[in-house]
mmCIF file of C-alpha atoms in Angstrom:
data_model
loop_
_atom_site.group_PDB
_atom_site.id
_atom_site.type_symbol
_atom_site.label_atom_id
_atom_site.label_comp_id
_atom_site.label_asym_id
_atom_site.label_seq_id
_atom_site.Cartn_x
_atom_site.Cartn_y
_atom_site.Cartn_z
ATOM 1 C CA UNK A 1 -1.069 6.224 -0.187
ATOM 2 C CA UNK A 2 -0.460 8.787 -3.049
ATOM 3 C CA UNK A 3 -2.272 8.017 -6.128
ATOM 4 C CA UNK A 4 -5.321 5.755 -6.722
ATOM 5 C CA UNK A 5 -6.751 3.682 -10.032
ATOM 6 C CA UNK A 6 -4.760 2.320 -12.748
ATOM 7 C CA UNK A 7 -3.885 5.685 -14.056
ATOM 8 C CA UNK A 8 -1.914 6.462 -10.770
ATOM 9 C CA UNK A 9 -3.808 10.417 -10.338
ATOM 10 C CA UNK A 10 -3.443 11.582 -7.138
ATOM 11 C CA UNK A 11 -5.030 10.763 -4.302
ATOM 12 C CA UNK A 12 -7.254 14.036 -2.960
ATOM 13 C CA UNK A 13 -8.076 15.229 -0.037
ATOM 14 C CA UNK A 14 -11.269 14.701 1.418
ATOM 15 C CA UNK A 15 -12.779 16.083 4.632
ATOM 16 C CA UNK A 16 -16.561 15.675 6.126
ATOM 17 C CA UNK A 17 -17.927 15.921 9.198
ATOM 18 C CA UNK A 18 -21.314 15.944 10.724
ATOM 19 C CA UNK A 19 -22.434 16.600 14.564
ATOM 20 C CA UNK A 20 -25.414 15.075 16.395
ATOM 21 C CA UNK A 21 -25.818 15.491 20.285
ATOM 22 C CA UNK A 22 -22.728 16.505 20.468
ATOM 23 C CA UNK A 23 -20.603 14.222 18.778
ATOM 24 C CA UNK A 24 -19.240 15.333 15.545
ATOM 25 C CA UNK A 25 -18.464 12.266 13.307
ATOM 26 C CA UNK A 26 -15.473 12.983 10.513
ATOM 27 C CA UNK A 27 -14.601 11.068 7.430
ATOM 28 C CA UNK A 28 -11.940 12.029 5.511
ATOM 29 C CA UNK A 29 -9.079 11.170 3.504
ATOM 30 C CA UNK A 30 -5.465 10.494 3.282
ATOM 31 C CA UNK A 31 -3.745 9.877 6.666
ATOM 32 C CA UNK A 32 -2.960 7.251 8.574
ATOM 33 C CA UNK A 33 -3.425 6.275 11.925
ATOM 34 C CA UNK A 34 0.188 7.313 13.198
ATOM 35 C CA UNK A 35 0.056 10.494 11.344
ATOM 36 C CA UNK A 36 -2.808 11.544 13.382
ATOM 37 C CA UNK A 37 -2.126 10.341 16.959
ATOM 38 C CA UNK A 38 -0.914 13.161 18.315
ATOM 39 C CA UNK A 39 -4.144 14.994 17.639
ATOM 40 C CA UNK A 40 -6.296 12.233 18.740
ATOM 41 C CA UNK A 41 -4.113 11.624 22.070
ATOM 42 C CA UNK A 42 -5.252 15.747 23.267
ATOM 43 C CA UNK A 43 -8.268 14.566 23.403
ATOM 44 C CA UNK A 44 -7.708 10.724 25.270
ATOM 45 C CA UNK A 45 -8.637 9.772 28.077
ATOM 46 C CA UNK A 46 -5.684 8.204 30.314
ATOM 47 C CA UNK A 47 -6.071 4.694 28.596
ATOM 48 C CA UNK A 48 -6.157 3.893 24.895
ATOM 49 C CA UNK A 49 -8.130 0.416 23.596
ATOM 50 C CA UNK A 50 -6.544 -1.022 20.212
ATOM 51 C CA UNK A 51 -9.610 -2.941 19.146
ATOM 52 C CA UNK A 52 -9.017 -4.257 15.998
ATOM 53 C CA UNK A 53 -5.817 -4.343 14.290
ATOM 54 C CA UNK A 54 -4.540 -5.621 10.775
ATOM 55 C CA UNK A 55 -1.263 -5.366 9.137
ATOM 56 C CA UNK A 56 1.537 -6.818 6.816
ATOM 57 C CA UNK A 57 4.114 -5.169 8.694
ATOM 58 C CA UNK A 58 4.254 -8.113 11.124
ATOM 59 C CA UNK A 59 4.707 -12.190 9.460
ATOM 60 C CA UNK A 60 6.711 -15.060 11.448
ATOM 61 C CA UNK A 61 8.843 -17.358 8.606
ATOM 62 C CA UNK A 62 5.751 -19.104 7.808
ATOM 63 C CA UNK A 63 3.264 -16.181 6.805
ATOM 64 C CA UNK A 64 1.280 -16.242 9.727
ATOM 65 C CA UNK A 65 -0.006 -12.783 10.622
ATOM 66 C CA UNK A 66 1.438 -11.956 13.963
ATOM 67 C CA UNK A 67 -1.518 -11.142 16.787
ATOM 68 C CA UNK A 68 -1.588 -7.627 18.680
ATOM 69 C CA UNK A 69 -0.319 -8.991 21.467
ATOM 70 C CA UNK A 70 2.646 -9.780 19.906
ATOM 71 C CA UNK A 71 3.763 -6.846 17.596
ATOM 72 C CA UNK A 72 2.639 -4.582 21.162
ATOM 73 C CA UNK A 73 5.708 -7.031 22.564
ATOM 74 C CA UNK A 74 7.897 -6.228 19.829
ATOM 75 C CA UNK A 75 7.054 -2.300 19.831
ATOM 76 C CA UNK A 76 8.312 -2.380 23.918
ATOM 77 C CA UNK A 77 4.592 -1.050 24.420
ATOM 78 C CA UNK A 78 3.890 -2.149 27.818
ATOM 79 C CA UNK A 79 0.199 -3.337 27.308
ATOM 80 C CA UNK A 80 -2.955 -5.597 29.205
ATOM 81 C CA UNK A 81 -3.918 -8.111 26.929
ATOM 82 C CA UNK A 82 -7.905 -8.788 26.424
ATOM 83 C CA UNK A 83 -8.966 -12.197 24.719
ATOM 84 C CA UNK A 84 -12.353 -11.773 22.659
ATOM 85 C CA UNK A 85 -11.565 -14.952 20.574
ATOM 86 C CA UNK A 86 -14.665 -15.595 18.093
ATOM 87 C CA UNK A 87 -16.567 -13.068 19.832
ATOM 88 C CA UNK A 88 -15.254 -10.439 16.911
ATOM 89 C CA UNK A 89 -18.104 -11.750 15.001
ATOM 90 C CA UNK A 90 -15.800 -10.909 11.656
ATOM 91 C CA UNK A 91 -15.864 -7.381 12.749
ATOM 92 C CA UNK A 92 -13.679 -5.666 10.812
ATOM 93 C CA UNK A 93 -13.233 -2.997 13.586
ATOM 94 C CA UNK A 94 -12.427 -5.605 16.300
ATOM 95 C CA UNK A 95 -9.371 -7.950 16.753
ATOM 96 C CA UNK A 96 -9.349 -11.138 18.471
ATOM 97 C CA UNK A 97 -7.394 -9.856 21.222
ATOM 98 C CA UNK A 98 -7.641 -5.849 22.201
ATOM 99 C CA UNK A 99 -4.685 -3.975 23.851
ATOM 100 C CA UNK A 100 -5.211 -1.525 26.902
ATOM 101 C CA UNK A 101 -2.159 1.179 27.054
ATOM 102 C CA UNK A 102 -1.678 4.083 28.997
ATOM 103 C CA UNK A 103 -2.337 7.415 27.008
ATOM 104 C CA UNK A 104 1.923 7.964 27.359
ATOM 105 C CA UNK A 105 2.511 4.582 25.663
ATOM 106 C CA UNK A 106 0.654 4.895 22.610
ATOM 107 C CA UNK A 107 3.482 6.694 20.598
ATOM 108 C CA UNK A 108 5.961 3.536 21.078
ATOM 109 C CA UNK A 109 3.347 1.374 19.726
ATOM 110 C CA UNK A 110 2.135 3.096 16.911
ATOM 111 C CA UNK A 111 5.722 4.971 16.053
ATOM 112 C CA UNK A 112 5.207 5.035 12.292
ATOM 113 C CA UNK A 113 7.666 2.353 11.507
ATOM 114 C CA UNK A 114 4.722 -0.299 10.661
ATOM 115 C CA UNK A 115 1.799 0.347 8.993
ATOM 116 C CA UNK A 116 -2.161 -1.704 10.020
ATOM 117 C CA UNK A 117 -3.828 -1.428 7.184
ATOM 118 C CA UNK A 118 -6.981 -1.446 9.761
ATOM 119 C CA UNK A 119 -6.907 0.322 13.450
ATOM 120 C CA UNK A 120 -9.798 0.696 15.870
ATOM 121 C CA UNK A 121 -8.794 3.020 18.704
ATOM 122 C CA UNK A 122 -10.847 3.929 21.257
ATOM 123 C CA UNK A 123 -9.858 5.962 24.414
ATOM 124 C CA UNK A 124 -11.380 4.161 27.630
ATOM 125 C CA UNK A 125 -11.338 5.379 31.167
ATOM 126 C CA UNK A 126 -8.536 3.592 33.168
ATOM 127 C CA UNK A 127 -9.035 0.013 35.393
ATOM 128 C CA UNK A 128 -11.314 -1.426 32.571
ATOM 129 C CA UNK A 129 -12.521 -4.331 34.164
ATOM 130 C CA UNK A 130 -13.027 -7.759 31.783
ATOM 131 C CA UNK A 131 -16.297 -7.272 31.841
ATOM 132 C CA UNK A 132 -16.282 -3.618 30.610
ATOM 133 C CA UNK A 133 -14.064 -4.647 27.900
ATOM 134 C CA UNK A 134 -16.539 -7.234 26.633
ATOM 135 C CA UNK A 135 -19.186 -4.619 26.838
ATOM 136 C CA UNK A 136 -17.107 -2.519 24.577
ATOM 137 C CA UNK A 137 -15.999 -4.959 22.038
ATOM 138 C CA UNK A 138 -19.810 -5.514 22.081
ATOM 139 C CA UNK A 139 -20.792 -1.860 21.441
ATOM 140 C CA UNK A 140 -18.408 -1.716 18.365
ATOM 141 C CA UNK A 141 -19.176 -5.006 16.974
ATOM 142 C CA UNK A 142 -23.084 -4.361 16.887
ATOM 143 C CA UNK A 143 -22.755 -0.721 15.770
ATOM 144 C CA UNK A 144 -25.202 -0.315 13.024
ATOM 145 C CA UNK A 145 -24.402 1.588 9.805
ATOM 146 C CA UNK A 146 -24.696 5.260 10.340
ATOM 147 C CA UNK A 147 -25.064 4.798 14.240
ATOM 148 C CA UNK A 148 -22.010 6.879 15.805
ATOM 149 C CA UNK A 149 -20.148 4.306 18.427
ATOM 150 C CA UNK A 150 -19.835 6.701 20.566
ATOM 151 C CA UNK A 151 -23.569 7.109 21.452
ATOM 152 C CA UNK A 152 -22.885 2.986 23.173
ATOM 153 C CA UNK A 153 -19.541 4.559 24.766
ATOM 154 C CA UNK A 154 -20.081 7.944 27.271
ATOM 155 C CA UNK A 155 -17.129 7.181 28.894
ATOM 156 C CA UNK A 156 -15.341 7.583 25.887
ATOM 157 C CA UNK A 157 -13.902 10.841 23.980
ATOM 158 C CA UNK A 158 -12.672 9.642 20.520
ATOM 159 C CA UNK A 159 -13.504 6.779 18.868
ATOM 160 C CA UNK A 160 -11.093 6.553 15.728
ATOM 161 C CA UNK A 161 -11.267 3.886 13.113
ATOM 162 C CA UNK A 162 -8.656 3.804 9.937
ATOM 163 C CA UNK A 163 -8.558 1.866 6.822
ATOM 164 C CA UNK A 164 -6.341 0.828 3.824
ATOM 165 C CA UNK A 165 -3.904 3.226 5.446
ATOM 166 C CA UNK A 166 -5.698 6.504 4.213
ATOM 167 C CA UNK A 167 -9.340 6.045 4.999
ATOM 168 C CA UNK A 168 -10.301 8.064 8.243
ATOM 169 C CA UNK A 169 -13.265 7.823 10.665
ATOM 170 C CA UNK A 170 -13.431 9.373 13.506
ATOM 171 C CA UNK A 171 -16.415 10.122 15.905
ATOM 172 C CA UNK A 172 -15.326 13.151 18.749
ATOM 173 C CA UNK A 173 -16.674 14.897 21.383
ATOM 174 C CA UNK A 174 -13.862 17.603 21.187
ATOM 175 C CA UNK A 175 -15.098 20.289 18.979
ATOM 176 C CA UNK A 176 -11.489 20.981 18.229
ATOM 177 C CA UNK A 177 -10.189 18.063 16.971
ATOM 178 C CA UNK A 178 -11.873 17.794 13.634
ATOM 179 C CA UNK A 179 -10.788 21.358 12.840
ATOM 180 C CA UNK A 180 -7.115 19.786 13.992
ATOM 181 C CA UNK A 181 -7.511 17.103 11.770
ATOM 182 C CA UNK A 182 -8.456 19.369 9.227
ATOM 183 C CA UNK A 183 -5.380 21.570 9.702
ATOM 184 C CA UNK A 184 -3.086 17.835 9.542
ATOM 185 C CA UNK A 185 -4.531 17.032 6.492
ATOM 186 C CA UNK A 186 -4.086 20.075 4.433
ATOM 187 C CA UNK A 187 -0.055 19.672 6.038
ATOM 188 C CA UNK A 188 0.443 16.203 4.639
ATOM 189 C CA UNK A 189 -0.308 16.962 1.522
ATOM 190 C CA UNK A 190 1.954 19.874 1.205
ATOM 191 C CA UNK A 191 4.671 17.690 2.524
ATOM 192 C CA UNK A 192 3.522 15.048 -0.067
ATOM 193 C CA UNK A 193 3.399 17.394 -2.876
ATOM 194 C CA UNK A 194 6.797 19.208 -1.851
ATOM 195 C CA UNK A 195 8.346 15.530 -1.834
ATOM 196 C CA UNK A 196 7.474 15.296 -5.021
ATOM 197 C CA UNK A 197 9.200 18.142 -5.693
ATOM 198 C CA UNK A 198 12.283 17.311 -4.708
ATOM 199 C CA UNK A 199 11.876 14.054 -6.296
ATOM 200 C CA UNK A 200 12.649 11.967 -3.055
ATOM 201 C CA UNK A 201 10.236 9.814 -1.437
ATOM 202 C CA UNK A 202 9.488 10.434 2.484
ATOM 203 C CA UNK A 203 12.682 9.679 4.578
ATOM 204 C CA UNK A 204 14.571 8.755 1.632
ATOM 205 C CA UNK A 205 16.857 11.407 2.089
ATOM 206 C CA UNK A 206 17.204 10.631 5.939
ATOM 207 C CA UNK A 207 15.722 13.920 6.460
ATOM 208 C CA UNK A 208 12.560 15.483 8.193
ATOM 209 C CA UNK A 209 10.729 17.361 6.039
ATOM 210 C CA UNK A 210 8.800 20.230 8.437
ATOM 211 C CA UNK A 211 5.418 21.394 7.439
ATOM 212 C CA UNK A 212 3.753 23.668 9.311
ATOM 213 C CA UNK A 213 -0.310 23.358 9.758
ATOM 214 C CA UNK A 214 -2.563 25.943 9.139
ATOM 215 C CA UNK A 215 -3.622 28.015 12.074
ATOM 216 C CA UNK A 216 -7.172 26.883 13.318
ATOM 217 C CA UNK A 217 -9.188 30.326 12.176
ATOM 218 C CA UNK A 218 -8.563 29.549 8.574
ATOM 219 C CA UNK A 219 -9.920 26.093 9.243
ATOM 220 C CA UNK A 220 -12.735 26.701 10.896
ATOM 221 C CA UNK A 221 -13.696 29.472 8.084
ATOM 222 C CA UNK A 222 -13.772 26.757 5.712
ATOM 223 C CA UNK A 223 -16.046 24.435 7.543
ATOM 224 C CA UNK A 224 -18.100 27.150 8.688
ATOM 225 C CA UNK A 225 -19.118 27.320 4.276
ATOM 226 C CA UNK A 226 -19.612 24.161 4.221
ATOM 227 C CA UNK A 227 -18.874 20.567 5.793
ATOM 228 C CA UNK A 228 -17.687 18.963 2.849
ATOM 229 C CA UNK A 229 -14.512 19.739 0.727
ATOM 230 C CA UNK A 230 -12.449 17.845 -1.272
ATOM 231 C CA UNK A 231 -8.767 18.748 -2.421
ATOM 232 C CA UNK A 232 -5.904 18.367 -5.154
ATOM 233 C CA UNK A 233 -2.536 19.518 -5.192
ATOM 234 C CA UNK A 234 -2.606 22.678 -7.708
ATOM 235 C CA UNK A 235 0.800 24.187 -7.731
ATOM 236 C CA UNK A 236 4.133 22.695 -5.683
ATOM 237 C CA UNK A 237 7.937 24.524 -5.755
ATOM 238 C CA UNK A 238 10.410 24.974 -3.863
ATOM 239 C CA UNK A 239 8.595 28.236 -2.503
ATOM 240 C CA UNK A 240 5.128 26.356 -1.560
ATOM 241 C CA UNK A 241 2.134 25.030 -2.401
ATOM 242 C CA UNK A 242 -1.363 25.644 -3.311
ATOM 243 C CA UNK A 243 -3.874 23.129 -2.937
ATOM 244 C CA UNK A 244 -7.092 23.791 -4.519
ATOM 245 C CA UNK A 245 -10.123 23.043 -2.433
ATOM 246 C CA UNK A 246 -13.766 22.416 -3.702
ATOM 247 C CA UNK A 247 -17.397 22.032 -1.867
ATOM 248 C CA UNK A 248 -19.234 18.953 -2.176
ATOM 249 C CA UNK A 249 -22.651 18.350 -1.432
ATOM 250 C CA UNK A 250 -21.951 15.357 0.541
ATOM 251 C CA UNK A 251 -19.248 13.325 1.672
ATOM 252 C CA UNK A 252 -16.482 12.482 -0.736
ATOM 253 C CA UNK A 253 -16.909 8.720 -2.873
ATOM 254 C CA UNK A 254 -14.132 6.944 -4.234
ATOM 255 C CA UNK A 255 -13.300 8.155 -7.697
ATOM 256 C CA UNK A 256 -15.063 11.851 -7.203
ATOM 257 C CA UNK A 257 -12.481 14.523 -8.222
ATOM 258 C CA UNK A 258 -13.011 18.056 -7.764
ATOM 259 C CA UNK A 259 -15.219 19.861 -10.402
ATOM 260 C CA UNK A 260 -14.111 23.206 -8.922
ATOM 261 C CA UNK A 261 -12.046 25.302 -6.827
ATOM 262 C CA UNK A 262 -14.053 27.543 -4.575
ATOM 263 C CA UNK A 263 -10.946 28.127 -2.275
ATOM 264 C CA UNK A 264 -7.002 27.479 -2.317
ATOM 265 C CA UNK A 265 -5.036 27.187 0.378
ATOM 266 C CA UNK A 266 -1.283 28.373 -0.052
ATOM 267 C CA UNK A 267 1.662 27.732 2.226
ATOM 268 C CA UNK A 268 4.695 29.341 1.649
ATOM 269 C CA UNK A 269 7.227 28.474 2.918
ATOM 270 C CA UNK A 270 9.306 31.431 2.953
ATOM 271 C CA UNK A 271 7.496 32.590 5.882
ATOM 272 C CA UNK A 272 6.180 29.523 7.179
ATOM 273 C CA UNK A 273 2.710 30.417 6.973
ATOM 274 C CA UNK A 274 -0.914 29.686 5.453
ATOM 275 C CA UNK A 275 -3.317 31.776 3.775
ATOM 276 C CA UNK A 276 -6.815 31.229 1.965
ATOM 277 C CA UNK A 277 -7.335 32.365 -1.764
ATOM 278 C CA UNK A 278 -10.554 32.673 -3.629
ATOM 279 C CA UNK A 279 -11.351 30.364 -6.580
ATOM 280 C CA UNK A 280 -8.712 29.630 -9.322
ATOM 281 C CA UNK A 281 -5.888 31.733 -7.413
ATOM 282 C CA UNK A 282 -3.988 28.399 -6.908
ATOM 283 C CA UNK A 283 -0.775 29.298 -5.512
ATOM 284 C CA UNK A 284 -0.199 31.973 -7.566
ATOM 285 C CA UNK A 285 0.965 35.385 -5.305
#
């Protein structure tokens, strides 16, 4: 997902997070779900739940969406299958069947060669009985607005939940992981804006494009100003980029672009490093 409206602007990036009783809640934007697992997988317990799942990526000859079950088959993701049938209630974060996979397994499945347009992941402790599995489908489905899942789940350590493939939300108990997520963010977007660039799409070229992440001290210094930021690309060469970064009061809405830059962030790539510039200083030295 690179540009948004009918005018095609880029898409920014947006990063919020929030922490009550110890779980810190992020929403942010663009990544998907297999751009992030890595990060999220630190943090997992040895079993991962796939709660809900939706995707094009996956149609027999007829049209007919192809159930989790079925694409985990395909994927050579060794998984337990869990029925919940109409019990989804219309959940958008639940399936009608979940998947339990072991923590090591959860790279085959989600390998970034498909794309669900919605993913529910939520790490579980392992031997999940039925029951306990009905219990969680329950938590998630009854949720209310605001309410982090989490507080239904103490067994749990992440509960991630992605949509459209860019929209993030992610509830932690790892104080790292949102700074991580942070850090990933501000990476794909150089790699997007350096793609641009060199005028080839990702893997068009056959080639990996390698992007390193800002180290976690400059991260943290940004959230430590404020919780909210929103980004756009501001300058993108050969040499690096600069990605200018503004506060926001709250977290980012659709259609909000930035209405200034209170910090840039500037990789270059000669040396393969990050640093943080004050105000207008987009990429520039």
């Amino acid at each position: 997902m690179n540009s948004v409206g009918l005018a095609g602007a880029a898409f920014p990036l947006a990063f919020s997070v929030r922490e009550d009783e110890g779980i810190r809640t992020v929403s942010a934007a663009a990544a998907q779900g297999s751009e992030l697992l890595d990060l999220l997988l630190r943090s997992a317990r040895e079993e991962v739940v796939v709660a809900g799942l939706a995707t094009n990526s996956f149609l027999d000859e007829d049209y007919r969406f192809w159930s989790p079950g079925e694409i985990a088959a395909d994927q050579g993701a060794a998984c337990r299958v869990h029925p919940i049938g109409d019990r989804a209630g219309g959940s958008i974060d639940l399936s009608e069947e979940l998947l339990v996979l072991e923590r090591d397994v959860m790279p085959r499945f989600l390998d970034g060669s498909w794309s669900p347009y919605e993913l529910t992941l939520v790490d579980v402790e392992p031997g999940q009985t039925a029951e306990q599995l009905d219990e969680l489908a329950l938590a998630i489905g009854t949720a209310r607005a605001g309410e982090p899942v989490l507080t239904r789940l103490p067994g749990s350590r992440f509960y991630f939940s992605g949509h459209d493939d860019c929209y993030v939300h992610l509830e932690t108990r790892d104080a790292e992981l949102p700074v991580r997520l942070f850090a990933r963010l501000l990476a794909l977007m150089a790699g997007s804006a350096l793609h641009g660039v060199r005028g080839t799409p990702p893997g068009a070229d056959g080639q990996t494009l390698a992007v390193p992440e800002p180290d976690g001290a400059l991260v943290e210094r940004l959230i430590a100003r404020s919780p909210h930021w929103i980004g756009v690309v501001a300058e993108a060469s050969e040499a690096g980029v600069g990605i200018a970064l503004g506060v926001l009061e709250r977290p980012w809405r659709l259609g909000e672009w930035p209405e200034r830059t209170d910090r840039t962030a500037v990789l270059d790539l000669g040396t393969g490093t990050w640093r943080m510039a004050d105000g207008e200083s987009a990429g520039r030295g």
